[in-house]
XYZ file of C-alpha atoms in Angstrom:
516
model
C 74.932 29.318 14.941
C 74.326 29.852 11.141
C 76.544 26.990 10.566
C 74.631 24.552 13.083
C 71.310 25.644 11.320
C 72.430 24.721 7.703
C 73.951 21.092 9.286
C 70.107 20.188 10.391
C 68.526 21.652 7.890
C 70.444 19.125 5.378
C 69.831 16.639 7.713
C 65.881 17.333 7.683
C 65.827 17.204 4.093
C 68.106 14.096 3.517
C 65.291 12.734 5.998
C 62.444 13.659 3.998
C 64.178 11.984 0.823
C 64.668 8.734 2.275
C 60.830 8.525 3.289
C 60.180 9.127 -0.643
C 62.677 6.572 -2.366
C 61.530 3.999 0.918
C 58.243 4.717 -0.119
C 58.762 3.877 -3.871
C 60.764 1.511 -3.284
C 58.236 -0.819 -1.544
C 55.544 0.733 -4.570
C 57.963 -1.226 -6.918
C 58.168 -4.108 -4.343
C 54.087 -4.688 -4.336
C 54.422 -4.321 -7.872
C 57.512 -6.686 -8.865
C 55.449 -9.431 -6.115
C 51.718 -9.149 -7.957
C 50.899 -12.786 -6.963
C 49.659 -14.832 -9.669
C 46.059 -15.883 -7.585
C 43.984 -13.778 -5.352
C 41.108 -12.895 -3.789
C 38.791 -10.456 -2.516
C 37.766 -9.194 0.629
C 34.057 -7.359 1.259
C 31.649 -6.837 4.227
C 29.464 -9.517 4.956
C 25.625 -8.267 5.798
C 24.163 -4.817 4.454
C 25.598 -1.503 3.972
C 22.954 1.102 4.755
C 23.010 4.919 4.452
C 20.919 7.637 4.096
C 19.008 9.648 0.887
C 21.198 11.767 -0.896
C 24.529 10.961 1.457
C 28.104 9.198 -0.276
C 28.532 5.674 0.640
C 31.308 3.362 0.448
C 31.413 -0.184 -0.884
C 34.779 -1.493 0.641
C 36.715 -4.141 -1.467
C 40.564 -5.200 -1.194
C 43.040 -7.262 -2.517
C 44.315 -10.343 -0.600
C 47.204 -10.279 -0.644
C 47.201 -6.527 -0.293
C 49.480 -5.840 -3.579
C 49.436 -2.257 -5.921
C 46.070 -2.669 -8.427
C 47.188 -0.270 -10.772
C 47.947 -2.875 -13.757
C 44.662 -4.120 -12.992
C 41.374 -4.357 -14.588
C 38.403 -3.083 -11.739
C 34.817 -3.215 -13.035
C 31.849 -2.682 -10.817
C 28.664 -3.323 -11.971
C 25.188 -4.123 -10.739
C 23.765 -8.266 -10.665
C 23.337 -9.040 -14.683
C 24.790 -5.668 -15.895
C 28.311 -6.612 -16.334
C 28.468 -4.919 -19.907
C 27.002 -2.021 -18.378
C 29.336 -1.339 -15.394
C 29.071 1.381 -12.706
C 32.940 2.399 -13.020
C 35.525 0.981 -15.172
C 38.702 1.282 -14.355
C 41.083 -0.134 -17.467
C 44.748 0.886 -18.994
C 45.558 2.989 -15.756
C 42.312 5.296 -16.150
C 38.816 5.035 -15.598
C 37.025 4.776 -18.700
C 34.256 7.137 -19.970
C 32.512 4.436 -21.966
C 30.430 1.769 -21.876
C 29.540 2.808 -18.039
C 25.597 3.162 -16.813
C 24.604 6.844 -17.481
C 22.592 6.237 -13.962
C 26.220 6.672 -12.131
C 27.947 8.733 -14.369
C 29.969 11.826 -12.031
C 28.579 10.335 -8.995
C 31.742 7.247 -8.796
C 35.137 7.084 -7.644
C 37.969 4.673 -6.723
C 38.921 5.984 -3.721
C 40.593 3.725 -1.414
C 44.011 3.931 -3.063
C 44.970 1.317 -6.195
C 48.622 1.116 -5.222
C 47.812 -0.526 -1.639
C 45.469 -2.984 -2.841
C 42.364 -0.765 -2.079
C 39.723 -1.225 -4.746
C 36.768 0.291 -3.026
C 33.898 2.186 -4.646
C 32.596 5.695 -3.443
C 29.341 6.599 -4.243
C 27.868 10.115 -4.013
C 24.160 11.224 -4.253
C 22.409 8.116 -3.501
C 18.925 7.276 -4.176
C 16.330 4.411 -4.128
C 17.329 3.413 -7.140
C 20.607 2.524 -6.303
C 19.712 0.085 -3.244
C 20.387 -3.394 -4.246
C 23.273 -5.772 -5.542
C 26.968 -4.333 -6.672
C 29.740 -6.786 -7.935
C 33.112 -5.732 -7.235
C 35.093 -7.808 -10.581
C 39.169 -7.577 -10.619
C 41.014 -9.576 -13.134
C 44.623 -9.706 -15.005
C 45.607 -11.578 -18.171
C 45.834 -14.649 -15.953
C 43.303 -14.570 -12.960
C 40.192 -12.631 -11.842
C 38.122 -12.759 -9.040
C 34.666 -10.982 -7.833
C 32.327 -10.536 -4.745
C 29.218 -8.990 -3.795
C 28.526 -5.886 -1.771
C 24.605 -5.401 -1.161
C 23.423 -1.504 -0.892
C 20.269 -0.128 1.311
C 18.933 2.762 1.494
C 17.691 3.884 5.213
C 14.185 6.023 4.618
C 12.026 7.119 8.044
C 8.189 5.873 6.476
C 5.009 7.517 7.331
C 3.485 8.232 10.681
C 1.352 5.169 11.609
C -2.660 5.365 10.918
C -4.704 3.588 13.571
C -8.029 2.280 12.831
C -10.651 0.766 15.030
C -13.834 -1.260 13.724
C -16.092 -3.779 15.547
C -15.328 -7.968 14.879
C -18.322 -10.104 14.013
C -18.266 -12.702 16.019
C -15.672 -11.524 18.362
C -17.597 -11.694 21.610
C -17.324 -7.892 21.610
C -14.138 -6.885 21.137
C -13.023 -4.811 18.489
C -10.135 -5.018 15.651
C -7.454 -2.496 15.743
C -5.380 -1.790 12.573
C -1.779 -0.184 11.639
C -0.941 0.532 8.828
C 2.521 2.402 8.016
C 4.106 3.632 4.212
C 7.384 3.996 2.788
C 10.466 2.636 5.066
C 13.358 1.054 4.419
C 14.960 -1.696 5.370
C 12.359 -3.869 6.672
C 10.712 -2.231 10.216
C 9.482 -3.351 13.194
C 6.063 -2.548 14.582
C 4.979 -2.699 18.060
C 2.238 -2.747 20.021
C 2.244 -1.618 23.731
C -0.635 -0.899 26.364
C -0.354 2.070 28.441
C 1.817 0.676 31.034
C 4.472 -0.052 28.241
C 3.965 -3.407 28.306
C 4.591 -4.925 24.811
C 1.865 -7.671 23.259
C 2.563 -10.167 21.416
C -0.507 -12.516 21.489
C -3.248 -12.552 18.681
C -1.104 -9.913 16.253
C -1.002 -10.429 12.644
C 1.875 -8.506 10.869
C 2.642 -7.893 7.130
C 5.144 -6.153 4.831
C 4.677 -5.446 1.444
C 6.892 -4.273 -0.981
C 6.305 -1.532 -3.273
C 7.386 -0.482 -6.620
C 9.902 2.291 -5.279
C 11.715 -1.001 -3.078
C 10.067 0.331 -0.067
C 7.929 -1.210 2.566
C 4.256 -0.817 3.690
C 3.648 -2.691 6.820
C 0.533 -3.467 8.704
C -0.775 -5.286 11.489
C -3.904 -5.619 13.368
C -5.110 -7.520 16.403
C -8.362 -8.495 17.729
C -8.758 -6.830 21.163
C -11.530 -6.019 24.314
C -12.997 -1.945 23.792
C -11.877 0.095 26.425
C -12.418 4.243 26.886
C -9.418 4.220 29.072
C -6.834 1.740 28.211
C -5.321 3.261 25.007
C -2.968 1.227 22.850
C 0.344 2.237 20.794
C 1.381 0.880 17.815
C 5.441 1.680 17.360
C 7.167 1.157 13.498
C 10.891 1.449 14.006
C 14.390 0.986 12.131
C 16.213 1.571 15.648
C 15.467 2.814 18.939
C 16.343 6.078 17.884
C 14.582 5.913 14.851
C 11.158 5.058 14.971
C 7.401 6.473 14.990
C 4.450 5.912 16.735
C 0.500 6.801 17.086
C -1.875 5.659 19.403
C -6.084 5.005 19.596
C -8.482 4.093 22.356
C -9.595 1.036 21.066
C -13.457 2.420 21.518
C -16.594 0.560 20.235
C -18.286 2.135 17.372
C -21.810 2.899 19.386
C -24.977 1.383 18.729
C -27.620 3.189 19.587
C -26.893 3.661 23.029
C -27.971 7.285 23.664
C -26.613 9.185 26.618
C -28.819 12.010 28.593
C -26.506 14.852 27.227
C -26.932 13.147 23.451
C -30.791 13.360 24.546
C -30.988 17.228 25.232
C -29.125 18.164 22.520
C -30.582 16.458 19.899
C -33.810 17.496 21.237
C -32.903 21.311 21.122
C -31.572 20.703 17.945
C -35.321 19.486 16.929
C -36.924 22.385 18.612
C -34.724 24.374 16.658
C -35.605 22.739 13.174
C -39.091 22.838 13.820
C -39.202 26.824 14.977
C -37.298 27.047 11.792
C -39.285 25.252 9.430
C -42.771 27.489 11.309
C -41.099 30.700 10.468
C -40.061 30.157 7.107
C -43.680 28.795 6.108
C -44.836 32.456 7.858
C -42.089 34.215 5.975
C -43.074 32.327 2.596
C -46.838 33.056 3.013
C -46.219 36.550 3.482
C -43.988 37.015 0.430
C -46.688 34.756 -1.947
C -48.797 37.974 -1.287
C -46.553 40.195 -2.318
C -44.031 38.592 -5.011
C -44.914 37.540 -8.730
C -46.424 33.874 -8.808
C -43.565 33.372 -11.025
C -41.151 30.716 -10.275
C -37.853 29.456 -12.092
C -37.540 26.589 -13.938
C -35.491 24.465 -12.417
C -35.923 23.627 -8.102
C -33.233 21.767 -6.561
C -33.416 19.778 -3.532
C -30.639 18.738 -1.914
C -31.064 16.147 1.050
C -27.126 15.926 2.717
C -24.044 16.244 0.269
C -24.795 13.480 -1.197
C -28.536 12.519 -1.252
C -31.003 12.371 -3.466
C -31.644 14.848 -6.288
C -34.485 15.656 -8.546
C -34.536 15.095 -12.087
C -32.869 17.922 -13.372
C -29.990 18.877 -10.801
C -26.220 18.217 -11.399
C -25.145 20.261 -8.478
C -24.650 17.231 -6.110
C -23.029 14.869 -8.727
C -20.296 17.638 -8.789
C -19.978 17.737 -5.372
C -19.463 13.884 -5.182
C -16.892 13.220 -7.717
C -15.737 9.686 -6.700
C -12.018 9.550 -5.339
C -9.382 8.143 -7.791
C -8.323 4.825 -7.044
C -4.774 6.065 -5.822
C -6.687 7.950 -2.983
C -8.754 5.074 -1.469
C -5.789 2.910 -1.887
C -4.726 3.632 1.611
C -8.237 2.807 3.118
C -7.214 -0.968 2.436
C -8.383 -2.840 5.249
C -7.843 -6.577 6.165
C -11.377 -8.583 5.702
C -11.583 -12.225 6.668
C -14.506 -14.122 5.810
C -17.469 -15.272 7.995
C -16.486 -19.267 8.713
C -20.125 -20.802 8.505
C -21.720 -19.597 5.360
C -25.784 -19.390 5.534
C -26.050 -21.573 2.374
C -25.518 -25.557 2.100
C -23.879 -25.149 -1.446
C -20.661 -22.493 0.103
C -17.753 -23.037 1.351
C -15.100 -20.825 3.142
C -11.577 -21.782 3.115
C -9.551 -22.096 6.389
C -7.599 -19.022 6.194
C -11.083 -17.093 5.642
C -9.952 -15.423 2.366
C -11.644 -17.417 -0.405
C -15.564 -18.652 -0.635
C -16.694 -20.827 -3.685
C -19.169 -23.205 -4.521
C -19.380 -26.918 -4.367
C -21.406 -27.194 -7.143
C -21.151 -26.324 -10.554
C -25.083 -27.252 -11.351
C -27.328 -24.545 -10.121
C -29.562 -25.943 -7.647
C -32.892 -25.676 -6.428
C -32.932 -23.891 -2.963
C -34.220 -20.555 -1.265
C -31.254 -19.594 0.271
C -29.070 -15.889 -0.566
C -26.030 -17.243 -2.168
C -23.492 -15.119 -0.195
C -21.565 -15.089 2.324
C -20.365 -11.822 4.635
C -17.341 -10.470 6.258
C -16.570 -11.218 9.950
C -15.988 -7.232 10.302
C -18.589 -4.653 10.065
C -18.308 -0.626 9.964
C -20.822 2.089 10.613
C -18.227 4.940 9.866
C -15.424 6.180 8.600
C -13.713 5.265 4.670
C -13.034 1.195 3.801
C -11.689 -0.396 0.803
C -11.169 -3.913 -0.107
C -10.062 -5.624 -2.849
C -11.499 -8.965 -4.257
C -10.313 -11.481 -7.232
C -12.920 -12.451 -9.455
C -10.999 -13.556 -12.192
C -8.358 -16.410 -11.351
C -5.376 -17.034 -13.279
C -5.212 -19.267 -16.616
C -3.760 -22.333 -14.755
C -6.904 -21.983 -12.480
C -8.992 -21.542 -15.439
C -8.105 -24.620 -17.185
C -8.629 -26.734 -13.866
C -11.811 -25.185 -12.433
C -13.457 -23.774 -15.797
C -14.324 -20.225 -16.466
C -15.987 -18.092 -14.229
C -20.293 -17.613 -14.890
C -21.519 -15.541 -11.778
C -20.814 -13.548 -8.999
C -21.393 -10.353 -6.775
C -19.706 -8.536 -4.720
C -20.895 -4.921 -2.294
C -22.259 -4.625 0.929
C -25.397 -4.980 3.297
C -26.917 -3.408 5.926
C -27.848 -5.431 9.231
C -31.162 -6.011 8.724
C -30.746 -7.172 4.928
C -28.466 -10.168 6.345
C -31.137 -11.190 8.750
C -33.092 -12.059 5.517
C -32.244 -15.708 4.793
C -34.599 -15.905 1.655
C -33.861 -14.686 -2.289
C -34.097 -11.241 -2.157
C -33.602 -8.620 -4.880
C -30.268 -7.518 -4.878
C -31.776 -3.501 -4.701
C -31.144 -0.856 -2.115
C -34.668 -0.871 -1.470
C -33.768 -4.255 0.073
C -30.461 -3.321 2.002
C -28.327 -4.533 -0.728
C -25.762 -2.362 -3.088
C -23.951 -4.709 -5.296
C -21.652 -5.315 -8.335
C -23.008 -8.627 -10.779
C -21.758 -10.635 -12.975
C -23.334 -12.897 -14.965
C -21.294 -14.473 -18.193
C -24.529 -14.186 -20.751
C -25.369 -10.651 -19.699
C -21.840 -8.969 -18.704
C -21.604 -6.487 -15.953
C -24.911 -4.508 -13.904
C -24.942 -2.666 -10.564
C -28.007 -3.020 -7.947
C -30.407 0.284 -8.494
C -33.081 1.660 -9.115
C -34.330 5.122 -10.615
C -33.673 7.595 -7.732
C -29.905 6.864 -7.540
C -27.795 9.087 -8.976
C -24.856 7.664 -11.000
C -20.936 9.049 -11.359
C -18.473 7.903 -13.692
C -17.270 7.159 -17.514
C -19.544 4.260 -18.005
C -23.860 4.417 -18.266
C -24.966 1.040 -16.699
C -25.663 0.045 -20.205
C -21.704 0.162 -21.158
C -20.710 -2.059 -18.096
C -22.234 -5.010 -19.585
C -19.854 -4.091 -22.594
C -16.796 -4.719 -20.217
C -15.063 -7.782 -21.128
C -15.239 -10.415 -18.515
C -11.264 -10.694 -19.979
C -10.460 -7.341 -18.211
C -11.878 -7.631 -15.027
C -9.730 -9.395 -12.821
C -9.622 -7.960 -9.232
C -12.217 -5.312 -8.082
C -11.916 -2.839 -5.645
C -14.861 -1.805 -3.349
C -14.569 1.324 -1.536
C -17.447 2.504 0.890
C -17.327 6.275 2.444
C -19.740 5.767 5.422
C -19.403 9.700 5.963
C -20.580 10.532 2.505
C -23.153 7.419 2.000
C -20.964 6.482 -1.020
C -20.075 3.039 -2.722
C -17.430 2.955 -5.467
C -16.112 0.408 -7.599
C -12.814 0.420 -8.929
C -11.164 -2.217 -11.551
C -7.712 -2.702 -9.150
C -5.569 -3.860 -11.439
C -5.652 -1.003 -14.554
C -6.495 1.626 -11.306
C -9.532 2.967 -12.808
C -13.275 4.031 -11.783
C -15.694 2.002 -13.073
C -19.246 3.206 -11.173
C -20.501 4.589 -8.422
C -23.739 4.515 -5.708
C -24.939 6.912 -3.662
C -27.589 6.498 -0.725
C -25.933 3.616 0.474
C -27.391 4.446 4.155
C -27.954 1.954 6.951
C -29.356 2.387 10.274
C -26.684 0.554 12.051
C -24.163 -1.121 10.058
C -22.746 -2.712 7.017
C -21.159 -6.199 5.976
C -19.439 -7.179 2.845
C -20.809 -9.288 0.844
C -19.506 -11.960 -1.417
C -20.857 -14.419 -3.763
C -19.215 -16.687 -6.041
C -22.361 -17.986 -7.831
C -23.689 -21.659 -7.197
C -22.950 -22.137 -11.892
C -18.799 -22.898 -11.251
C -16.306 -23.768 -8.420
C -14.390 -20.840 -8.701
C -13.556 -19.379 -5.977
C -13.773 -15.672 -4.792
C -10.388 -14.381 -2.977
C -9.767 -11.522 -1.017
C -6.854 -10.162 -1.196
């Protein structure tokens, strides 16, 4: 038996040492047939993968033939002196490689079988994009692409409702979804699950980290019952949604409930009021006629203040422009412009004048929005500043405004002071006497600048302005878009019913306004 066991164990070994020297043997035959011209072979489309997973980017020989003598450099588009990995001499080498990659590469699909491929570990939004897999020899080299993306789950989508001008009563519903990646898909559905496809508008915009805000928004008919969903997806699997009743903002239509409560609620101010003039009276007898030096009087967070109070500037600090960045709304411009002199271009975005002599007429040189809101937080953005080609065919800009109205100011189709005391709260421009605001001496003011230093702001600098209204806190802003900073703010900006943008490119140039 002990003599049987030694006979098969040398036979197991003799076994094992043929697979080795086979094994070398066809290492040295890949090697000895290195053909003299080759290729290589990638995927075709995008490789994605996840935040902070290892990815690899695939790339072999054809032939398939031992890459060991080779040179393998992978780099990213334009950075071939400043490669990813380099492999070189039978080693990777520690220098000149990006410091971006450095410990987070590897080669390891196996050199001797042709296998070239690139591992990479940690991966973040910086490395999405191009990668060139480069192989070469004393006599031939060859490269190819491999393109990287980075799969990120964006935002849950806000849903927005506001009233159309014009739209025959119905309403316009927006979407708006942050930070995916690739490029999503959003989808809107009724509440049977039926998807809709007609009268949708749908953007994506990049942004600076390479990922992708999308919106959309639809005209549609107000409904209390019939909600709609609006879906932003990578995959069935992975996708999120949020959904609205596309409700009217109400108009003064006043239910019986509404009724009775607000009348308690006046029966309760008034009692109020009575007792405290009682309570007052009765403590004048008693108390020294003293009184302190300073009264406030505050009328709503935001209202108006006497002379010496600070208290409610504090409390309404104007938002930086980073925060009312995501209040961006899509505004499209009324098509038939009050006043013979403007005109609106087709896609509704830019309004200018057709004249570049100021003439004669009694007609408000603006035009408004087709959209108008009674609550909530809206910002826009508006170029009033075009680009040096444009400036050397139209001419330089000499007047403008941009802000908002009430209702009732837009019913006024004379010249108007552009005051609140009129319905109008607006940011001017006028070339011999810089920058102003509309108002008067009861509206408090926020920011760096007095309205004496905005007509100090060069007409060089201004280029797009943002316009932010808080309905809920009665506020106007105005922001300079492109260096992201606050430039002035309104308060008191209170309508009855609604407001409109307005926009006015000046009847002294043909300029045009755009919004973007």
């Amino acid at each position: 038996m002990l003599q049987q066991l030694e006979i098969e164990g040398g036979i197991m070994h003799s076994g094992v040492w043929l697979r080795l020297m086979t094994l070398k043997a066809l290492t040295v035959l890949m090697a000895a047939q290195s053909p003299a011209v080759f290729t290589l072979m990638v995927p075709h489309g995008l490789i994605l993968t996840a935040l902070n997973s290892s990815v690899s980017l695939a790339c072999e020989l054809s032939p398939l033939f031992n890459a060991e003598p080779l040179e393998v450099r992978w780099y990213r588009s334009g950075d071939f002196d400043k490669p990813a990995l380099l492999y070189e001499d039978h080693k990777i080498q520690e220098a000149p490689v990006d410091p971006r990659y450095r410990g987070r590469v590897s080669l390891t699909g196996g050199l001797e079988r042709g296998n070239v491929s690139l591992t990479l570990e940690r991966v973040t939004l910086e490395d999405m994009g191009e990668y060139v897999c480069h192989v070469s020899n004393a006599q031939w080299y060859e490269k190819a692409s491999v393109f990287l993306t980075v799969k990120v789950l964006g935002g849950t989508p806000v849903v927005s409702v506001a009233e159309a001008r014009g739209g025959g009563g119905q309403v316009n519903v927006t979407c708006l979804s942050e930070g995916w990646s690739p490029y999503p898909t959003l989808t809107w559905r009724n509440k049977e699950g039926t998807e809709i496809r007609n009268g949708r508008e749908v953007l994506n915009t990049p942004d600076p980290q390479g990922l992708v805000r999308i919106s959309s928004w639809m005209l549609c008919s107000p409904s209390d019952t019939d909600w709609l969903s609006c879906t932003v997806s990578l995959s069935e699997e992975e996708k999120k949604e949020s959904r609205i009743l596309p409700k009217a903002p109400t108009e003064g239509h006043w239910s019986l409930g509404a009724f009775i409560a607000t009348l308690i609620i006046l029966l309760l101010v008034v009692s109020t009021v009575i007792g405290l003039f009682i309570w007052n009276k009765k403590t004048d007898k008693t108390e020294s006629t003293e009184r302190p030096e300073e009264e406030t009087s505050l009328a709503g967070e935001c209202g108006t203040q006497t002379a010496k109070e600070t208290t409610t500037q504090k409390e309404c600090v104007p938002k930086e422009w980073g925060e009312v960045k995501r209040f961006k709304v899509d505004i499209t411009l009324d098509p038939k412009p009050g006043h013979p002199y403007l005109q609106v271009s087709p896609n509704r975005k830019k309004v200018y004048s057709k004249t570049s002599k100021e003439p004669n007429v009694s007609t408000a040189p603006h035009v408004l929005s087709e959209d108008k809101f009674s609550f909530g937080q809206i910002y826009w953005e508006v170029v009033v500043r075009n680009s040096g080609y444009f400036d050397s065919i139209l001419g330089e800009k000499q007047s403008w405004y941009v802000g908002v109205a009430t209702d009732t100011a837009t019913l006024t189709t004379g010249v108007v002071p552009l005051t609140p005391q009129n319905g109008f709260w607006v940011f001017t421009y006028e070339k011999e006497k810089g920058y102003c605001v509309s108002d008067d001496l009861q509206m408090p003011v926020s920011g760096n600048e007095s309205p004496s230093m905005l007509r100090d702001i060069s007409a060089d600098i201004l280029t797009t302005l943002g316009v932010f209204l808080d309905c809920d806190r009665q506020m106007l802003s105005f922001y300079d878009a492109d260096s992201k900073l606050h430039l002035y703010s309104l308060f008191n900006v209170v309508s009855s019913n609604t407001f409109f943008a307005v926009f006015s490119p000046g009847l002294r140039d043909t300029c045009p306004l755009t919004v973007k």
